Short mmCIF file of C-alpha atoms (C1' of nucleotides) in Angstrom, two decimals:
data_model
loop_
_atom_site.label_atom_id
_atom_site.label_comp_id
_atom_site.label_asym_id
_atom_site.label_seq_id
_atom_site.Cartn_x
_atom_site.Cartn_y
_atom_site.Cartn_z
CA MET Q 1 19.78 -7.22 -42.00
CA ALA Q 2 21.78 -4.66 -40.10
CA GLN Q 3 22.19 -5.44 -36.44
CA THR Q 4 21.77 -2.29 -34.39
CA VAL Q 5 22.91 -2.05 -30.80
CA LEU Q 6 20.20 -0.99 -28.37
CA THR Q 7 20.38 -0.31 -24.69
CA GLU Q 8 17.96 -2.11 -22.42
CA ALA Q 9 16.02 1.09 -21.96
CA GLU Q 10 15.66 1.54 -25.68
CA LYS Q 11 14.53 -2.03 -26.13
CA ASP Q 12 11.96 -1.48 -23.41
CA SER Q 13 10.67 1.73 -24.83
CA LEU Q 14 10.70 0.95 -28.52
CA ALA Q 15 10.61 -2.72 -29.30
CA VAL Q 16 7.77 -3.98 -27.15
CA PHE Q 17 4.74 -2.88 -29.14
CA THR Q 18 3.99 -1.70 -32.65
CA PRO Q 19 3.00 1.92 -33.19
CA ARG Q 20 -0.59 0.90 -33.74
CA GLN Q 21 -0.59 -1.03 -30.48
CA ASN Q 22 0.98 1.93 -28.69
CA ALA Q 23 -1.80 4.16 -29.96
CA VAL Q 24 -4.40 1.71 -28.66
CA LEU Q 25 -2.65 1.54 -25.28
CA GLU Q 26 -2.51 5.32 -25.13
CA THR Q 27 -6.25 5.46 -25.70
CA ALA Q 28 -6.80 2.82 -23.03
CA LEU Q 29 -4.70 4.87 -20.62
CA ARG Q 30 -6.81 7.91 -21.32
CA LEU Q 31 -9.98 5.92 -20.68
CA LEU Q 32 -8.54 4.62 -17.43
CA VAL Q 33 -7.64 8.09 -16.19
CA GLU Q 34 -10.96 9.57 -17.19
CA GLY Q 35 -13.29 6.87 -16.01
CA GLY Q 36 -11.42 4.79 -13.46
CA GLY Q 37 -10.83 1.07 -13.49
CA GLY Q 38 -14.48 0.29 -14.13
CA ALA Q 39 -14.43 2.09 -17.45
CA LEU Q 40 -11.69 -0.17 -18.78
CA THR Q 41 -13.74 -2.76 -20.62
CA THR Q 42 -12.62 -4.40 -23.81
CA ALA Q 43 -15.60 -3.08 -25.73
CA ARG Q 44 -15.01 0.49 -24.63
CA ILE Q 45 -11.31 0.34 -25.42
CA ALA Q 46 -12.00 -1.06 -28.86
CA ARG Q 47 -14.60 1.58 -29.60
CA ALA Q 48 -12.49 4.47 -28.33
CA ALA Q 49 -9.37 3.27 -30.17
CA ASN Q 50 -11.18 2.43 -33.41
CA CYS Q 51 -9.99 -1.13 -33.35
CA SER Q 52 -11.76 -4.46 -32.99
CA LYS Q 53 -11.96 -6.58 -29.92
CA GLU Q 54 -10.56 -9.39 -32.01
CA SER Q 55 -7.36 -7.44 -32.49
CA LEU Q 56 -7.15 -6.69 -28.79
CA TYR Q 57 -7.25 -10.38 -27.99
CA LYS Q 58 -4.82 -11.24 -30.76
CA TRP Q 59 -2.31 -8.66 -29.54
CA PHE Q 60 -2.60 -8.99 -25.79
CA GLY Q 61 -4.02 -12.45 -25.19
CA ASP Q 62 -6.71 -11.65 -22.67
CA ARG Q 63 -7.85 -8.83 -20.43
CA ASP Q 64 -5.06 -9.32 -17.91
CA GLY Q 65 -2.50 -9.19 -20.69
CA LEU Q 66 -4.07 -5.97 -21.87
CA LEU Q 67 -3.85 -4.41 -18.41
CA ALA Q 68 -0.25 -5.55 -18.07
CA ALA Q 69 0.51 -4.03 -21.46
CA ILE Q 70 -0.98 -0.72 -20.32
CA ILE Q 71 1.34 -0.68 -17.31
CA THR Q 72 4.36 -1.63 -19.39
CA TYR Q 73 3.50 1.00 -21.96
CA GLN Q 74 3.18 3.74 -19.37
CA ALA Q 75 6.48 2.72 -17.76
CA SER Q 76 8.16 2.88 -21.15
CA LYS Q 77 6.97 6.45 -21.58
CA VAL Q 78 8.43 7.78 -18.35
CA ARG Q 79 12.07 8.65 -18.67
CA VAL Q 80 14.20 9.15 -15.59
CA PRO Q 81 14.76 12.89 -15.42
CA GLY Q 82 17.80 14.69 -14.20
CA THR Q 83 20.30 11.87 -13.95
CA GLY Q 84 22.84 14.10 -15.64
CA PRO Q 85 26.00 15.35 -13.98
CA LEU Q 86 26.30 14.35 -10.35
CA PRO Q 87 26.52 17.20 -7.85
CA GLU Q 88 30.00 18.15 -6.70
CA THR Q 89 29.13 20.78 -4.11
CA ALA Q 90 27.03 20.50 -0.99
CA ALA Q 91 24.57 23.09 -2.23
CA ALA Q 92 24.18 21.29 -5.55
CA PHE Q 93 23.65 17.99 -3.75
CA ARG Q 94 20.90 19.46 -1.62
CA GLU Q 95 19.38 20.96 -4.74
CA HIS Q 96 19.41 17.57 -6.43
CA LEU Q 97 17.71 15.93 -3.46
CA GLU Q 98 15.02 18.59 -3.37
CA GLN Q 99 14.43 18.14 -7.07
CA PHE Q 100 14.18 14.39 -6.61
CA ALA Q 101 11.66 14.83 -3.80
CA SER Q 102 9.68 17.31 -5.84
CA ASP Q 103 9.65 15.02 -8.87
CA LEU Q 104 8.58 12.08 -6.73
CA LEU Q 105 5.67 14.00 -5.24
CA THR Q 106 4.64 15.26 -8.65
CA VAL Q 107 4.73 11.84 -10.29
CA LEU Q 108 2.89 10.02 -7.50
CA SER Q 109 0.11 12.60 -7.39
CA GLY Q 110 -0.36 12.55 -11.16
CA ASP Q 111 -3.58 11.33 -12.71
CA VAL Q 112 -1.98 8.45 -14.55
CA SER Q 113 0.00 7.20 -11.59
CA LEU Q 114 -3.00 7.30 -9.29
CA ALA Q 115 -5.23 5.53 -11.78
CA LEU Q 116 -2.70 2.76 -12.44
CA ASN Q 117 -2.00 2.24 -8.76
CA ARG Q 118 -5.71 2.11 -7.98
CA LEU Q 119 -6.20 -0.45 -10.72
CA ALA Q 120 -3.33 -2.63 -9.53
CA ILE Q 121 -4.29 -2.39 -5.86
CA GLY Q 122 -7.92 -3.16 -6.61
CA GLN Q 123 -6.89 -6.38 -8.31
CA ALA Q 124 -4.06 -7.24 -5.92
CA SER Q 125 -6.16 -9.89 -4.23
CA ARG Q 126 -6.58 -11.84 -7.47
CA ASP Q 127 -3.98 -13.16 -9.88
CA ASP Q 128 -1.34 -13.52 -7.18
CA ALA Q 129 -1.09 -9.71 -7.32
CA HIS Q 130 0.32 -9.88 -10.82
CA LEU Q 131 -0.45 -6.28 -11.71
CA GLY Q 132 0.76 -5.06 -8.35
CA ARG Q 133 4.15 -6.68 -8.77
CA LEU Q 134 4.38 -5.25 -12.26
CA VAL Q 135 3.66 -1.73 -11.03
CA LEU Q 136 6.20 -2.12 -8.25
CA GLU Q 137 8.86 -3.48 -10.56
CA ARG Q 138 8.38 -0.94 -13.33
CA GLY Q 139 7.71 2.04 -11.09
CA ARG Q 140 10.27 1.30 -8.44
CA ARG Q 141 13.11 0.72 -10.84
CA MET Q 142 13.51 4.32 -11.95
CA ILE Q 143 12.83 5.76 -8.51
CA GLY Q 144 15.21 3.48 -6.66
CA GLN Q 145 17.82 3.79 -9.39
CA ARG Q 146 17.88 7.55 -9.38
CA ALA Q 147 17.75 7.80 -5.58
CA GLY Q 148 20.44 5.16 -5.19
CA VAL Q 149 22.87 6.96 -7.48
CA LEU Q 150 22.17 10.25 -5.76
CA LEU Q 151 22.57 8.93 -2.23
CA GLU Q 152 25.75 7.07 -3.10
CA ALA Q 153 27.26 10.18 -4.67
CA GLY Q 154 26.41 12.22 -1.57
CA ARG Q 155 27.96 9.64 0.69
CA GLN Q 156 31.18 9.35 -1.30
CA ARG Q 157 31.60 13.12 -1.26
CA GLY Q 158 30.97 13.27 2.49
CA PHE Q 159 27.70 15.20 2.37
CA ILE Q 160 25.70 12.48 4.08
CA ARG Q 161 26.48 9.35 6.10
CA PHE Q 162 24.57 6.08 6.32
CA ASP Q 163 25.13 2.41 6.93
CA SER Q 164 22.46 0.95 4.69
CA ARG Q 165 21.66 2.73 1.47
CA ASP Q 166 18.37 0.92 1.36
CA ALA Q 167 17.37 2.06 4.81
CA ALA Q 168 18.42 5.62 4.01
CA PHE Q 169 16.30 5.54 0.87
CA ARG Q 170 13.26 4.26 2.70
CA THR Q 171 13.64 7.00 5.30
CA LEU Q 172 13.93 9.58 2.54
CA TYR Q 173 10.82 8.15 0.92
CA GLY Q 174 8.89 8.28 4.19
CA LEU Q 175 9.89 11.86 4.94
CA VAL Q 176 8.87 12.98 1.47
CA ILE Q 177 5.69 11.01 0.89
CA ARG Q 178 4.32 10.49 4.42
CA ASP Q 179 0.64 9.54 4.00
CA PHE Q 180 0.39 11.69 0.88
CA HIS Q 181 0.15 8.76 -1.51
CA VAL Q 182 -2.33 6.53 0.29
CA ARG Q 183 -4.63 9.42 1.06
CA GLN Q 184 -4.74 10.41 -2.58
CA LEU Q 185 -5.32 6.80 -3.58
CA LEU Q 186 -8.32 6.82 -1.25
CA GLY Q 187 -9.62 9.97 -2.91
CA ASP Q 188 -8.82 12.41 -0.13
CA THR Q 189 -8.44 16.08 -0.91
CA LEU Q 190 -5.13 17.58 0.07
CA LEU Q 191 -4.63 20.31 2.62
CA PRO Q 192 -3.68 23.70 1.17
CA GLU Q 193 -0.16 23.42 2.57
CA GLU Q 194 0.26 19.99 1.00
CA ALA Q 195 -0.46 21.36 -2.43
CA ASP Q 196 2.82 23.33 -2.34
CA ILE Q 197 4.99 20.48 -3.51
CA SER Q 198 8.28 22.36 -3.58
CA ALA Q 199 7.78 23.50 0.02
CA GLN Q 200 6.99 19.94 1.05
CA ALA Q 201 10.11 18.73 -0.74
CA LYS Q 202 12.31 21.35 0.90
CA SER Q 203 10.99 20.56 4.37
CA ALA Q 204 11.50 16.84 3.86
CA ILE Q 205 15.10 17.29 2.65
CA ASP Q 206 15.83 19.52 5.64
CA GLN Q 207 14.70 16.72 7.90
CA PHE Q 208 16.67 14.18 5.89
CA PHE Q 209 19.87 16.19 6.38
CA THR Q 210 19.15 16.44 10.10
CA LEU Q 211 19.11 12.67 10.21
CA TYR Q 212 21.85 11.77 7.72
CA GLY Q 213 23.90 14.95 7.25
CA THR Q 214 27.57 15.17 8.19
CA GLY Q 215 27.64 18.90 8.83
CA ALA Q 216 29.53 19.44 5.59
CA GLU Q 217 26.32 20.32 3.81
CA THR Q 218 25.52 23.46 5.84
CA PRO Q 219 28.16 26.12 5.08
CA MET T 1 -38.94 2.73 28.28
CA ALA T 2 -35.80 3.42 30.28
CA GLN T 3 -33.51 5.98 28.77
CA THR T 4 -29.90 4.89 29.09
CA VAL T 5 -27.02 7.29 28.62
CA LEU T 6 -24.44 6.19 26.10
CA THR T 7 -21.18 7.77 25.03
CA GLU T 8 -20.66 8.43 21.34
CA ALA T 9 -18.19 5.56 21.19
CA GLU T 10 -20.72 3.19 22.70
CA LYS T 11 -23.39 4.34 20.30
CA ASP T 12 -21.00 3.77 17.44
CA SER T 13 -20.00 0.33 18.56
CA LEU T 14 -23.30 -1.03 19.81
CA ALA T 15 -26.32 0.75 18.47
CA VAL T 16 -25.62 0.88 14.75
CA PHE T 17 -26.60 -2.65 13.77
CA THR T 18 -28.57 -5.48 15.30
CA PRO T 19 -26.72 -8.63 16.44
CA ARG T 20 -28.03 -10.49 13.41
CA GLN T 21 -26.75 -7.76 11.10
CA ASN T 22 -23.41 -7.76 12.88
CA ALA T 23 -23.12 -11.49 12.30
CA VAL T 24 -23.85 -11.02 8.61
CA LEU T 25 -21.27 -8.23 8.37
CA GLU T 26 -18.72 -10.40 10.15
CA THR T 27 -19.29 -13.11 7.55
CA ALA T 28 -18.96 -10.58 4.76
CA LEU T 29 -15.71 -9.38 6.26
CA ARG T 30 -14.41 -12.94 6.33
CA LEU T 31 -15.38 -13.40 2.67
CA LEU T 32 -13.63 -10.16 1.77
CA VAL T 33 -10.40 -11.14 3.51
CA GLU T 34 -10.41 -14.64 2.06
CA GLY T 35 -11.38 -13.87 -1.51
CA GLY T 36 -10.65 -10.21 -2.14
CA GLY T 37 -13.04 -7.57 -3.35
CA GLY T 38 -14.24 -9.69 -6.26
CA ALA T 39 -15.65 -12.32 -3.92
CA LEU T 40 -17.94 -9.82 -2.24
CA THR T 41 -21.13 -10.38 -4.21
CA THR T 42 -24.56 -10.14 -2.67
CA ALA T 43 -25.38 -13.74 -3.53
CA ARG T 44 -22.20 -15.06 -1.94
CA ILE T 45 -22.67 -13.00 1.20
CA ALA T 46 -26.27 -14.17 1.56
CA ARG T 47 -25.31 -17.81 1.05
CA ALA T 48 -22.35 -17.67 3.45
CA ALA T 49 -24.34 -15.83 6.12
CA ASN T 50 -27.48 -17.97 5.75
CA CYS T 51 -29.63 -15.00 5.06
CA SER T 52 -31.61 -13.85 2.05
CA LYS T 53 -30.65 -11.21 -0.43
CA GLU T 54 -33.95 -9.57 0.36
CA SER T 55 -32.79 -8.99 3.93
CA LEU T 56 -29.48 -7.59 2.74
CA TYR T 57 -31.25 -5.00 0.64
CA LYS T 58 -33.77 -4.24 3.35
CA TRP T 59 -31.02 -3.68 5.93
CA PHE T 60 -28.38 -1.92 3.87
CA GLY T 61 -30.23 -0.39 0.94
CA ASP T 62 -27.96 -1.39 -1.89
CA ARG T 63 -24.52 -2.80 -2.50
CA ASP T 64 -22.73 0.44 -1.67
CA GLY T 65 -24.62 0.67 1.61
CA LEU T 66 -23.55 -2.87 2.37
CA LEU T 67 -19.90 -2.06 1.71
CA ALA T 68 -20.16 1.07 3.83
CA ALA T 69 -21.73 -0.98 6.60
CA ILE T 70 -18.83 -3.43 6.45
CA ILE T 71 -16.36 -0.58 6.93
CA THR T 72 -18.40 0.94 9.75
CA TYR T 73 -18.71 -2.44 11.42
CA GLN T 74 -14.99 -3.08 11.28
CA ALA T 75 -14.23 0.37 12.62
CA SER T 76 -16.63 -0.24 15.50
CA LYS T 77 -14.72 -3.41 16.42
CA VAL T 78 -11.33 -1.74 16.72
CA ARG T 79 -10.86 -0.10 20.09
CA VAL T 80 -8.09 2.43 20.58
CA PRO T 81 -5.52 0.61 22.69
CA GLY T 82 -3.30 2.07 25.35
CA THR T 83 -4.86 5.49 25.82
CA GLY T 84 -4.60 4.95 29.55
CA PRO T 85 -2.36 7.02 31.82
CA LEU T 86 -0.22 9.51 29.98
CA PRO T 87 3.55 9.11 30.35
CA GLU T 88 5.20 11.30 32.98
CA THR T 89 8.84 10.40 32.39
CA ALA T 90 10.94 10.67 29.26
CA ALA T 91 11.53 6.93 29.15
CA ALA T 92 7.82 6.21 29.47
CA PHE T 93 7.05 8.72 26.74
CA ARG T 94 9.50 7.06 24.38
CA GLU T 95 8.00 3.71 25.29
CA HIS T 96 4.52 5.00 24.47
CA LEU T 97 5.66 6.30 21.10
CA GLU T 98 7.30 2.99 20.22
CA GLN T 99 4.17 1.16 21.22
CA PHE T 100 2.09 3.47 19.07
CA ALA T 101 4.39 2.92 16.10
CA SER T 102 4.33 -0.82 16.62
CA ASP T 103 0.54 -0.87 16.86
CA LEU T 104 0.24 1.23 13.74
CA LEU T 105 2.47 -1.10 11.74
CA THR T 106 0.62 -4.12 13.05
CA VAL T 107 -2.81 -2.75 12.24
CA LEU T 108 -1.95 -1.52 8.76
CA SER T 109 -0.36 -4.84 7.78
CA GLY T 110 -3.31 -6.86 9.03
CA ASP T 111 -5.43 -8.91 6.66
CA VAL T 112 -8.62 -6.99 7.33
CA SER T 113 -7.05 -3.57 7.00
CA LEU T 114 -5.36 -4.48 3.74
CA ALA T 115 -8.53 -5.98 2.29
CA LEU T 116 -10.68 -2.98 3.23
CA ASN T 117 -8.15 -0.48 1.92
CA ARG T 118 -7.83 -2.42 -1.33
CA LEU T 119 -11.58 -2.42 -1.71
CA ALA T 120 -11.92 1.30 -1.03
CA ILE T 121 -9.00 2.23 -3.27
CA GLY T 122 -10.25 0.05 -6.09
CA GLN T 123 -13.57 1.88 -6.02
CA ALA T 124 -12.12 5.32 -5.31
CA SER T 125 -12.65 6.41 -8.90
CA ARG T 126 -16.40 5.79 -8.68
CA ASP T 127 -18.96 7.14 -6.23
CA ASP T 128 -17.00 10.29 -5.59
CA ALA T 129 -14.64 8.08 -3.55
CA HIS T 130 -17.36 7.45 -1.00
CA LEU T 131 -15.78 4.35 0.48
CA GLY T 132 -12.35 5.93 0.49
CA ARG T 133 -13.53 8.87 2.52
CA LEU T 134 -15.28 6.53 4.90
CA VAL T 135 -12.11 4.49 5.43
CA LEU T 136 -10.10 7.64 5.98
CA GLU T 137 -12.59 9.09 8.41
CA ARG T 138 -13.13 5.94 10.44
CA GLY T 139 -9.55 4.74 10.34
CA ARG T 140 -7.85 8.07 10.76
CA ARG T 141 -9.92 9.10 13.73
CA MET T 142 -8.45 6.66 16.19
CA ILE T 143 -4.94 6.96 14.84
CA GLY T 144 -4.88 10.74 14.78
CA GLN T 145 -6.64 10.95 18.12
CA ARG T 146 -4.21 8.71 19.92
CA ALA T 147 -1.17 10.27 18.26
CA GLY T 148 -2.42 13.78 18.91
CA VAL T 149 -2.91 13.16 22.62
CA LEU T 150 0.49 11.52 22.85
CA LEU T 151 2.36 14.25 20.98
CA GLU T 152 0.66 17.00 22.94
CA ALA T 153 1.51 15.33 26.23
CA GLY T 154 5.14 15.01 25.18
CA ARG T 155 5.30 18.64 24.16
CA GLN T 156 3.74 19.97 27.36
CA ARG T 157 6.20 17.96 29.45
CA GLY T 158 9.15 19.21 27.38
CA PHE T 159 10.14 15.89 25.81
CA ILE T 160 9.61 17.07 22.27
CA ARG T 161 9.17 20.41 20.51
CA PHE T 162 7.16 21.27 17.43
CA ASP T 163 5.29 24.14 15.86
CA SER T 164 2.51 22.26 14.11
CA ARG T 165 1.15 19.15 15.76
CA ASP T 166 -0.25 18.10 12.42
CA ALA T 167 3.10 18.38 10.68
CA ALA T 168 4.80 16.51 13.51
CA PHE T 169 2.26 13.74 13.25
CA ARG T 170 2.69 13.42 9.50
CA THR T 171 6.45 13.21 9.93
CA LEU T 172 6.02 10.54 12.57
CA TYR T 173 3.71 8.66 10.24
CA GLY T 174 6.18 8.87 7.38
CA LEU T 175 9.11 7.70 9.49
CA VAL T 176 7.13 4.72 10.77
CA ILE T 177 5.26 3.61 7.66
CA ARG T 178 7.56 4.69 4.80
CA ASP T 179 6.44 2.72 1.71
CA PHE T 180 5.43 -0.21 3.92
CA HIS T 181 1.69 0.30 3.43
CA VAL T 182 1.54 0.92 -0.31
CA ARG T 183 3.85 -1.97 -1.06
CA GLN T 184 1.68 -4.34 0.92
CA LEU T 185 -1.43 -2.97 -0.78
CA LEU T 186 0.23 -3.82 -4.09
CA GLY T 187 0.92 -7.36 -2.88
CA ASP T 188 4.65 -7.02 -2.34
CA THR T 189 6.40 -9.39 0.02
CA LEU T 190 8.29 -7.71 2.82
CA LEU T 191 12.02 -7.86 3.35
CA PRO T 192 13.13 -9.98 6.31
CA GLU T 193 14.21 -6.89 8.24
CA GLU T 194 10.83 -5.28 7.65
CA ALA T 195 9.04 -8.19 9.27
CA ASP T 196 10.53 -7.24 12.65
CA ILE T 197 7.92 -4.66 13.50
CA SER T 198 9.24 -3.72 16.93
CA ALA T 199 12.71 -3.06 15.50
CA GLN T 200 11.18 -0.91 12.77
CA ALA T 201 9.19 0.99 15.38
CA LYS T 202 12.22 1.58 17.58
CA SER T 203 14.30 2.84 14.67
CA ALA T 204 11.55 5.19 13.55
CA ILE T 205 11.08 6.66 17.02
CA ASP T 206 14.85 7.17 17.33
CA GLN T 207 14.73 9.22 14.15
CA PHE T 208 11.65 11.07 15.35
CA PHE T 209 13.46 12.14 18.52
CA THR T 210 16.44 13.27 16.47
CA LEU T 211 14.09 15.60 14.60
CA TYR T 212 11.75 16.72 17.38
CA GLY T 213 13.53 15.89 20.65
CA THR T 214 14.57 18.56 23.14
CA GLY T 215 17.46 16.64 24.66
CA ALA T 216 15.44 16.00 27.79
CA GLU T 217 14.52 12.56 26.55
CA THR T 218 18.07 11.12 26.43
CA PRO T 219 19.42 10.91 29.99
"C1'" DA F 1 -56.53 -17.72 17.55
"C1'" DA F 2 -55.94 -14.61 14.03
"C1'" DA F 3 -53.39 -11.25 11.92
"C1'" DA F 4 -49.11 -9.03 11.06
"C1'" DA F 5 -44.31 -8.79 10.48
"C1'" DG F 6 -39.81 -10.64 9.60
"C1'" DC F 7 -37.22 -13.67 7.32
"C1'" DC F 8 -35.35 -17.53 4.25
"C1'" DG F 9 -34.60 -19.85 -0.05
"C1'" DA F 10 -35.19 -19.80 -4.73
"C1'" DA F 11 -36.61 -18.19 -8.92
"C1'" DC F 12 -36.55 -14.45 -11.93
"C1'" DC F 13 -35.15 -10.13 -14.80
"C1'" DG F 14 -32.29 -6.83 -17.15
"C1'" DT F 15 -27.85 -5.65 -18.01
"C1'" DA F 16 -23.06 -5.80 -18.72
"C1'" DC F 17 -18.98 -8.07 -19.30
"C1'" DG F 18 -15.18 -11.32 -21.37
"C1'" DG F 19 -14.37 -13.83 -25.18
"C1'" DT F 20 -15.38 -15.73 -30.01
"C1'" DA F 21 -17.00 -15.93 -34.76
"C1'" DC F 22 -18.15 -13.92 -39.12
"C1'" DG F 23 -18.59 -10.89 -43.12
"C1'" DG F 24 -16.37 -7.14 -45.41
"C1'" DT F 25 -12.37 -4.29 -46.71
"C1'" DA F 26 -7.74 -2.44 -47.59
"C1'" DC F 27 -3.10 -3.61 -48.60
"C1'" DG F 28 1.17 -6.26 -49.89
"C1'" DC F 29 2.94 -9.59 -53.07
"C1'" DA F 30 3.54 -13.01 -56.75
"C1'" DT Y 1 -5.20 -10.51 -61.60
"C1'" DG Y 2 -5.45 -13.41 -57.90
"C1'" DC Y 3 -4.25 -14.70 -53.16
"C1'" DG Y 4 -2.98 -14.15 -48.38
"C1'" DT Y 5 -2.84 -11.30 -44.40
"C1'" DA Y 6 -4.24 -8.08 -41.23
"C1'" DC Y 7 -7.68 -5.55 -39.68
"C1'" DC Y 8 -12.40 -3.34 -38.59
"C1'" DG Y 9 -17.27 -3.44 -37.17
"C1'" DT Y 10 -20.80 -6.09 -35.51
"C1'" DA Y 11 -23.24 -9.69 -33.96
"C1'" DC Y 12 -23.32 -13.38 -30.93
"C1'" DC Y 13 -22.79 -16.53 -26.71
"C1'" DG Y 14 -22.33 -17.89 -21.97
"C1'" DT Y 15 -21.92 -16.22 -17.58
"C1'" DA Y 16 -22.24 -13.43 -13.62
"C1'" DC Y 17 -23.85 -9.75 -11.19
"C1'" DG Y 18 -27.24 -6.25 -8.85
"C1'" DG Y 19 -31.69 -5.98 -7.70
"C1'" DT Y 20 -36.77 -7.65 -7.34
"C1'" DT Y 21 -40.49 -10.80 -6.53
"C1'" DC Y 22 -42.83 -14.64 -4.53
"C1'" DG Y 23 -44.13 -18.70 -1.74
"C1'" DG Y 24 -43.68 -20.54 2.61
"C1'" DC Y 25 -42.09 -20.73 7.41
"C1'" DT Y 26 -41.46 -18.81 12.08
"C1'" DT Y 27 -42.03 -15.35 15.53
"C1'" DT Y 28 -44.30 -11.62 17.47
"C1'" DT Y 29 -48.26 -8.83 18.34
"C1'" DT Y 30 -53.21 -8.03 19.12
#
DNA sequence: AAAAAGCCGAACCGTACGGTACGGTACGCA
DNA sequence: TGCGTACCGTACCGTACGGTTCGGCTTTTT
């Protein structure tokens, strides 16, 4: 048997479930988005995915295992975008930050993200918040990773200045997201101005540079 | 029958439910905090509150009405603190803002707030997000009201400058809360530095003044 | 005092869910 | 050809929940 070398990301995205199981999880995800957490019963999943409940329990153990598998599957689908060449100019760095903010707003307001977060939050009081920790771990990894690399690159090139990268990231997150996420989780409808994600991103990055800029970023 | 004059706030806080109903709702709130949304069944509430299910349905209609009543009851308990005399000096204004930020962090990380938000978010996909809108309306009113008065006072006295009071408030909210709220909703444990609420509040207000200050607030 | 109303505790009903068991079928393999 | 394995579809079971009904007790009203 040939031993192939896989990165961790590839192991995560390919080797966790069989294709058939992935198809079932995809169907479950669609059910979740369409009907909310209440629609995610084992019988409905089995019917919609053309599989048997027996197989569900054989593959995923119990309902909690199935929910965890759904989260893991969704995380394996999302690739971190735009981690390509790091910006070398101030303008490019600002552009990267705006793109990051825009991507973050887009992802968090997506149907799938909202449905999964609602599911995990709704069950956070049971199970020692098992699903919640899973969402945080899987969702935060790519966000924090990409933001960390970006912020560090900006600092080393003198575009921004900060003491704690973690604190700088949390400020960036707050400026970008504000109460956007929680309000959408609660089902609120957005203001017209909030629907313009790129404008929101640009405004937030402007404020971020006011707080953390060195002056080298405004020509 | 003597006609007494009540303010809207007094009507909200006193005249909505009878004392007996308030006691039942208080018990339901305790059950919710202790056991999460799943523990909030009609049978359990009736048993814990020493009342009958028949009374629950007579008073609140159905389960959704009961949940809505719990949210309304909790909102009626929370009084807006510190809306007393408006600050006349820059130092007092900064102090007021820090107190507001500290109160906001304290309230949002409280057991009751987290439990109610989890409940509303978990059901946001059903009922046209009825509970979610109720939480937003009842919870946002006092926060936005207090912050709006404070920001407007600061602007009129020249301590801060902004075009849109709404945008300024959302920025303030983002700087103070960051991902604090969502992470706690998901069951995350806070970092040691995040547990120091007053330090978090002070740091956030410093950043807020950097963005919106006029220079008149730093002597 | 009698009637009415409000309420409690418990029993009850229909439904829906999580989880299991069973018969039947397609496929890989010796 | 026969056997094992994996799977599907369905039926089934126990439980729990939302909601209703009923008998009996207490308080209020007339």
